[in-house]
Amino acid sequence: MRWSALGVFLVLFVLVTALGFFAARWRRADLSQLHEWGLGGRRFGTVITWFLLGGDLYTAYTFIAVPALVFGAGAMGFFALPYTVIAYPLVFMVLPRLWRVAHKHNFITGADFVRGRYGSPTLALLVALTGILATMPYIALQLVGMEVVIAALGFPMGGLLGDLPLIVAFVVLAAYTYTSGLRAPAMIALVKDALVYLTVITLVIVVPWRLGGFAPIFAAVPPAKLLLATPPAHSLGSYSAFASLALGSALALFCYPHVMTGVLASRNPRTLTRNMALLPAFSLALGLLALLGYMALASGVDTLPEFAPYFARFKASFAVPALILHSLPGWFAGVALAAIAIGALVPAAIMSIAAANLWTRNIYREYLNPACSAAQESGQAKAASLVVKFGALLFVLLLPSSYAINFQLLGGVWIIQILPALLFGLYTRWLHRGALIAGWATGMLVGTLMALDLHFASAVFPLRAFGWTVPGYAALYALLANIAVALLATPLLRALRVADGTDHTRREDYLPASE
């Protein structure tokens, strides 16, 4: 047991737990109203939204997985940087428009918008189910990140004693999320983001100082991991894989329910546009974070005997915790490991709230109890958030961690299939609701078959056509099939006079008041 690290870790964990329960009193409101519990009353300003979205998008698994990918696969891991460069201009253009129409019609979820825009309960149900299915393994991945941290602190790997800290952490998370709603992760995100920046900056200074600078670090990295591999003949190789991963991940980001929740909790569209200008500061931290993979390689942490059992179990995912333990004094290692663990709690809370909102608004209220009161609606959301969290916990405790990773790959393939209904719907009502359903079904089928063909070992599918091989993100290929079917089926359904839904929104709902 690493006692000094554990002591600091526990102090910080108790601090964020206290903040989580105190958040119910912050900007006190009636938490029996779903928009207060699930969206913080739509009152978060620029600073809180910046921390909330940062805590939402840059998770514990980001902290572990991006450097792990660089550690194991080299330069391919840096696709996360252009991905964020693409994502922020996209959401700068799109999400303020969504906020306006959602605020006008009291939409809580993306599926609410789809229901109002297309007048289709079926399409809204598919969007909601897709969001919940894609969110569950994402929460499980946060647990995997916490599992690595708990092992790094010295707890046994596996067994009741090893699992007990994880269970306790998520019981506490469930309690303060139930009590405080979205206010809890919003407040804790302040601490989480400060700790992440402190940890990354410290590692970027201390590790190169110990190794003699960045030149020895890059000299120690195998040349094959410094650049993308040159494609073989008649193949775009890693070039198309890198580009499609960046583009596809940026498009999928817009669709995740927890991102939608963070966005709709903002005070106004101007808050969002300011945040899209400010959030690239996290991309700088992400770039430095990716470099930790090279620093771990140069430090040779995977060759140190004391870390051998951890790498045997967690593989490259233990690279950053090993670098922390190897490079920093015990007390500061506790700070750094707490940053990763709190980086799991914040997004897990937001994700469970987002999934609960989808269940309550688009399944329970739509199909099971249309006449439910505001208190019943909020109660359902609170109960659903508990079910989602403990479902993810059981998933991690009962199945190998590789299952969570595999299902997260599939979750990315699935979630991007709701993009045509959401993104295109913000700008045009031309697409027929039946065509969008057909496109969604096609994308889900194609994407799932690609993932099965890859045996869930990778997200990159080698598409072969006309004598060329174009490896690319399976989610992006499935999305292209989705869009093609929606575009082709729309004029066909209109020619057959198949009934389309009623649009309950108006053009002026999407525009600033001055327009």
PDB file of N, CA, C and O in Angstrom, residues 76 229-246 450 454 458-465 468-477:
ATOM      1  N   MET A  76      -0.201   7.471 -34.027  1.00  0.00           N
ATOM      2  CA  MET A  76      -1.633   7.347 -34.283  1.00  0.00           C
ATOM      3  C   MET A  76      -2.447   7.904 -33.121  1.00  0.00           C
ATOM      4  O   MET A  76      -3.552   8.430 -33.313  1.00  0.00           O
ATOM      5  N   ALA A 229       3.003   5.318 -40.168  1.00  0.00           N
ATOM      6  CA  ALA A 229       3.670   4.407 -41.097  1.00  0.00           C
ATOM      7  C   ALA A 229       3.325   4.759 -42.537  1.00  0.00           C
ATOM      8  O   ALA A 229       2.190   5.144 -42.853  1.00  0.00           O
ATOM      9  N   THR A 230       4.299   4.642 -43.437  1.00  0.00           N
ATOM     10  CA  THR A 230       4.062   4.882 -44.861  1.00  0.00           C
ATOM     11  C   THR A 230       3.119   3.821 -45.402  1.00  0.00           C
ATOM     12  O   THR A 230       3.350   2.622 -45.191  1.00  0.00           O
ATOM     13  N   PRO A 231       2.036   4.208 -46.081  1.00  0.00           N
ATOM     14  CA  PRO A 231       1.077   3.207 -46.563  1.00  0.00           C
ATOM     15  C   PRO A 231       1.701   2.277 -47.600  1.00  0.00           C
ATOM     16  O   PRO A 231       2.553   2.693 -48.402  1.00  0.00           O
ATOM     17  N   PRO A 232       1.285   1.010 -47.614  1.00  0.00           N
ATOM     18  CA  PRO A 232       1.730   0.093 -48.668  1.00  0.00           C
ATOM     19  C   PRO A 232       1.081   0.459 -49.999  1.00  0.00           C
ATOM     20  O   PRO A 232       0.215   1.341 -50.074  1.00  0.00           O
ATOM     21  N   ALA A 233       1.481  -0.227 -51.035  1.00  0.00           N
ATOM     22  CA  ALA A 233       0.930   0.034 -52.372  1.00  0.00           C
ATOM     23  C   ALA A 233      -0.582  -0.192 -52.387  1.00  0.00           C
ATOM     24  O   ALA A 233      -1.089  -1.126 -51.761  1.00  0.00           O
ATOM     25  N   HIS A 234      -1.289   0.683 -53.114  1.00  0.00           N
ATOM     26  CA  HIS A 234      -2.741   0.594 -53.285  1.00  0.00           C
ATOM     27  C   HIS A 234      -3.482   0.616 -51.942  1.00  0.00           C
ATOM     28  O   HIS A 234      -4.502  -0.058 -51.767  1.00  0.00           O
ATOM     29  N   SER A 235      -2.974   1.373 -51.021  1.00  0.00           N
ATOM     30  CA  SER A 235      -3.631   1.533 -49.731  1.00  0.00           C
ATOM     31  C   SER A 235      -3.305   2.918 -49.175  1.00  0.00           C
ATOM     32  O   SER A 235      -2.205   3.433 -49.380  1.00  0.00           O
ATOM     33  N   LEU A 236      -4.283   3.505 -48.498  1.00  0.00           N
ATOM     34  CA  LEU A 236      -4.034   4.775 -47.815  1.00  0.00           C
ATOM     35  C   LEU A 236      -3.534   4.566 -46.390  1.00  0.00           C
ATOM     36  O   LEU A 236      -3.173   5.515 -45.714  1.00  0.00           O
ATOM     37  N   GLY A 237      -3.555   3.307 -45.936  1.00  0.00           N
ATOM     38  CA  GLY A 237      -2.926   2.935 -44.678  1.00  0.00           C
ATOM     39  C   GLY A 237      -3.326   3.799 -43.494  1.00  0.00           C
ATOM     40  O   GLY A 237      -4.489   4.171 -43.310  1.00  0.00           O
ATOM     41  N   SER A 238      -2.318   4.136 -42.701  1.00  0.00           N
ATOM     42  CA  SER A 238      -2.570   4.881 -41.472  1.00  0.00           C
ATOM     43  C   SER A 238      -3.013   6.317 -41.747  1.00  0.00           C
ATOM     44  O   SER A 238      -3.588   6.968 -40.873  1.00  0.00           O
ATOM     45  N   TYR A 239      -2.751   6.824 -42.963  1.00  0.00           N
ATOM     46  CA  TYR A 239      -3.144   8.202 -43.269  1.00  0.00           C
ATOM     47  C   TYR A 239      -4.665   8.358 -43.234  1.00  0.00           C
ATOM     48  O   TYR A 239      -5.206   9.271 -42.590  1.00  0.00           O
ATOM     49  N   SER A 240      -5.378   7.491 -43.937  1.00  0.00           N
ATOM     50  CA  SER A 240      -6.845   7.587 -43.948  1.00  0.00           C
ATOM     51  C   SER A 240      -7.419   7.193 -42.590  1.00  0.00           C
ATOM     52  O   SER A 240      -8.442   7.737 -42.155  1.00  0.00           O
ATOM     53  N   ALA A 241      -6.762   6.266 -41.900  1.00  0.00           N
ATOM     54  CA  ALA A 241      -7.229   5.873 -40.568  1.00  0.00           C
ATOM     55  C   ALA A 241      -7.161   7.058 -39.613  1.00  0.00           C
ATOM     56  O   ALA A 241      -8.114   7.349 -38.874  1.00  0.00           O
ATOM     57  N   PHE A 242      -6.032   7.764 -39.632  1.00  0.00           N
ATOM     58  CA  PHE A 242      -5.829   8.918 -38.749  1.00  0.00           C
ATOM     59  C   PHE A 242      -6.869  10.003 -39.034  1.00  0.00           C
ATOM     60  O   PHE A 242      -7.531  10.513 -38.123  1.00  0.00           O
ATOM     61  N   ALA A 243      -7.032  10.346 -40.312  1.00  0.00           N
ATOM     62  CA  ALA A 243      -7.959  11.423 -40.687  1.00  0.00           C
ATOM     63  C   ALA A 243      -9.406  11.066 -40.366  1.00  0.00           C
ATOM     64  O   ALA A 243     -10.170  11.895 -39.858  1.00  0.00           O
ATOM     65  N   SER A 244      -9.798   9.824 -40.645  1.00  0.00           N
ATOM     66  CA  SER A 244     -11.192   9.438 -40.418  1.00  0.00           C
ATOM     67  C   SER A 244     -11.504   9.316 -38.929  1.00  0.00           C
ATOM     68  O   SER A 244     -12.618   9.616 -38.498  1.00  0.00           O
ATOM     69  N   LEU A 245     -10.518   8.879 -38.138  1.00  0.00           N
ATOM     70  CA  LEU A 245     -10.724   8.828 -36.688  1.00  0.00           C
ATOM     71  C   LEU A 245     -10.948  10.232 -36.127  1.00  0.00           C
ATOM     72  O   LEU A 245     -11.811  10.451 -35.276  1.00  0.00           O
ATOM     73  N   ALA A 246     -10.163  11.194 -36.613  1.00  0.00           N
ATOM     74  CA  ALA A 246     -10.309  12.570 -36.141  1.00  0.00           C
ATOM     75  C   ALA A 246     -11.674  13.141 -36.532  1.00  0.00           C
ATOM     76  O   ALA A 246     -12.398  13.702 -35.694  1.00  0.00           O
ATOM     77  N   MET A 450     -19.360  -4.284 -39.171  1.00  0.00           N
ATOM     78  CA  MET A 450     -17.938  -3.935 -39.266  1.00  0.00           C
ATOM     79  C   MET A 450     -17.219  -4.233 -37.950  1.00  0.00           C
ATOM     80  O   MET A 450     -16.114  -4.792 -37.939  1.00  0.00           O
ATOM     81  N   LEU A 454     -14.226  -6.978 -37.209  1.00  0.00           N
ATOM     82  CA  LEU A 454     -12.945  -6.614 -36.587  1.00  0.00           C
ATOM     83  C   LEU A 454     -12.749  -7.305 -35.244  1.00  0.00           C
ATOM     84  O   LEU A 454     -11.714  -7.103 -34.596  1.00  0.00           O
ATOM     85  N   SER A 458     -10.481  -3.310 -32.917  1.00  0.00           N
ATOM     86  CA  SER A 458     -10.093  -2.013 -33.446  1.00  0.00           C
ATOM     87  C   SER A 458     -11.341  -1.281 -33.936  1.00  0.00           C
ATOM     88  O   SER A 458     -12.386  -1.890 -34.180  1.00  0.00           O
ATOM     89  N   ALA A 459     -11.220   0.038 -34.063  1.00  0.00           N
ATOM     90  CA  ALA A 459     -12.307   0.835 -34.634  1.00  0.00           C
ATOM     91  C   ALA A 459     -12.055   1.142 -36.104  1.00  0.00           C
ATOM     92  O   ALA A 459     -12.872   1.780 -36.750  1.00  0.00           O
ATOM     93  N   VAL A 460     -10.925   0.698 -36.644  1.00  0.00           N
ATOM     94  CA  VAL A 460     -10.528   1.020 -38.018  1.00  0.00           C
ATOM     95  C   VAL A 460     -10.850  -0.160 -38.926  1.00  0.00           C
ATOM     96  O   VAL A 460     -10.308  -1.258 -38.756  1.00  0.00           O
ATOM     97  N   PHE A 461     -11.726   0.087 -39.897  1.00  0.00           N
ATOM     98  CA  PHE A 461     -12.148  -0.968 -40.822  1.00  0.00           C
ATOM     99  C   PHE A 461     -11.452  -0.797 -42.171  1.00  0.00           C
ATOM    100  O   PHE A 461     -11.479   0.299 -42.754  1.00  0.00           O
ATOM    101  N   PRO A 462     -10.817  -1.859 -42.709  1.00  0.00           N
ATOM    102  CA  PRO A 462     -10.140  -1.738 -44.010  1.00  0.00           C
ATOM    103  C   PRO A 462     -11.124  -1.895 -45.172  1.00  0.00           C
ATOM    104  O   PRO A 462     -11.391  -3.010 -45.628  1.00  0.00           O
ATOM    105  N   LEU A 463     -11.655  -0.797 -45.663  1.00  0.00           N
ATOM    106  CA  LEU A 463     -12.607  -0.840 -46.766  1.00  0.00           C
ATOM    107  C   LEU A 463     -11.865  -1.081 -48.078  1.00  0.00           C
ATOM    108  O   LEU A 463     -10.910  -0.369 -48.406  1.00  0.00           O
ATOM    109  N   ARG A 464     -12.294  -2.087 -48.830  1.00  0.00           N
ATOM    110  CA  ARG A 464     -11.629  -2.450 -50.081  1.00  0.00           C
ATOM    111  C   ARG A 464     -12.564  -2.190 -51.254  1.00  0.00           C
ATOM    112  O   ARG A 464     -13.708  -2.646 -51.266  1.00  0.00           O
ATOM    113  N   ALA A 465     -12.076  -1.432 -52.244  1.00  0.00           N
ATOM    114  CA  ALA A 465     -12.879  -1.109 -53.422  1.00  0.00           C
ATOM    115  C   ALA A 465     -11.962  -0.710 -54.574  1.00  0.00           C
ATOM    116  O   ALA A 465     -10.978   0.018 -54.368  1.00  0.00           O
ATOM    117  N   TRP A 468      -8.200  -0.842 -54.239  1.00  0.00           N
ATOM    118  CA  TRP A 468      -7.571  -0.029 -53.188  1.00  0.00           C
ATOM    119  C   TRP A 468      -8.124  -0.420 -51.825  1.00  0.00           C
ATOM    120  O   TRP A 468      -9.265  -0.864 -51.714  1.00  0.00           O
ATOM    121  N   THR A 469      -7.304  -0.246 -50.824  1.00  0.00           N
ATOM    122  CA  THR A 469      -7.733  -0.442 -49.439  1.00  0.00           C
ATOM    123  C   THR A 469      -7.673   0.904 -48.733  1.00  0.00           C
ATOM    124  O   THR A 469      -6.636   1.578 -48.756  1.00  0.00           O
ATOM    125  N   VAL A 470      -8.803   1.286 -48.149  1.00  0.00           N
ATOM    126  CA  VAL A 470      -8.879   2.572 -47.451  1.00  0.00           C
ATOM    127  C   VAL A 470      -9.286   2.309 -46.004  1.00  0.00           C
ATOM    128  O   VAL A 470     -10.475   2.280 -45.679  1.00  0.00           O
ATOM    129  N   PRO A 471      -8.336   2.102 -45.117  1.00  0.00           N
ATOM    130  CA  PRO A 471      -8.687   1.920 -43.712  1.00  0.00           C
ATOM    131  C   PRO A 471      -9.320   3.196 -43.154  1.00  0.00           C
ATOM    132  O   PRO A 471      -8.823   4.301 -43.399  1.00  0.00           O
ATOM    133  N   GLY A 472     -10.405   3.044 -42.437  1.00  0.00           N
ATOM    134  CA  GLY A 472     -11.084   4.221 -41.899  1.00  0.00           C
ATOM    135  C   GLY A 472     -11.924   3.869 -40.687  1.00  0.00           C
ATOM    136  O   GLY A 472     -12.205   2.686 -40.415  1.00  0.00           O
ATOM    137  N   TYR A 473     -12.327   4.892 -39.972  1.00  0.00           N
ATOM    138  CA  TYR A 473     -13.142   4.725 -38.774  1.00  0.00           C
ATOM    139  C   TYR A 473     -14.473   4.092 -39.164  1.00  0.00           C
ATOM    140  O   TYR A 473     -15.218   4.620 -39.986  1.00  0.00           O
ATOM    141  N   ALA A 474     -14.781   2.931 -38.584  1.00  0.00           N
ATOM    142  CA  ALA A 474     -15.990   2.199 -38.944  1.00  0.00           C
ATOM    143  C   ALA A 474     -17.243   3.040 -38.733  1.00  0.00           C
ATOM    144  O   ALA A 474     -18.198   2.953 -39.518  1.00  0.00           O
ATOM    145  N   ALA A 475     -17.260   3.863 -37.699  1.00  0.00           N
ATOM    146  CA  ALA A 475     -18.429   4.709 -37.428  1.00  0.00           C
ATOM    147  C   ALA A 475     -18.688   5.678 -38.575  1.00  0.00           C
ATOM    148  O   ALA A 475     -19.842   5.929 -38.945  1.00  0.00           O
ATOM    149  N   LEU A 476     -17.616   6.217 -39.160  1.00  0.00           N
ATOM    150  CA  LEU A 476     -17.767   7.173 -40.257  1.00  0.00           C
ATOM    151  C   LEU A 476     -18.287   6.477 -41.507  1.00  0.00           C
ATOM    152  O   LEU A 476     -19.168   7.012 -42.204  1.00  0.00           O
ATOM    153  N   TYR A 477     -17.782   5.286 -41.791  1.00  0.00           N
ATOM    154  CA  TYR A 477     -18.290   4.533 -42.945  1.00  0.00           C
ATOM    155  C   TYR A 477     -19.775   4.195 -42.759  1.00  0.00           C
ATOM    156  O   TYR A 477     -20.582   4.300 -43.694  1.00  0.00           O
TER     157      TYR A 477
END
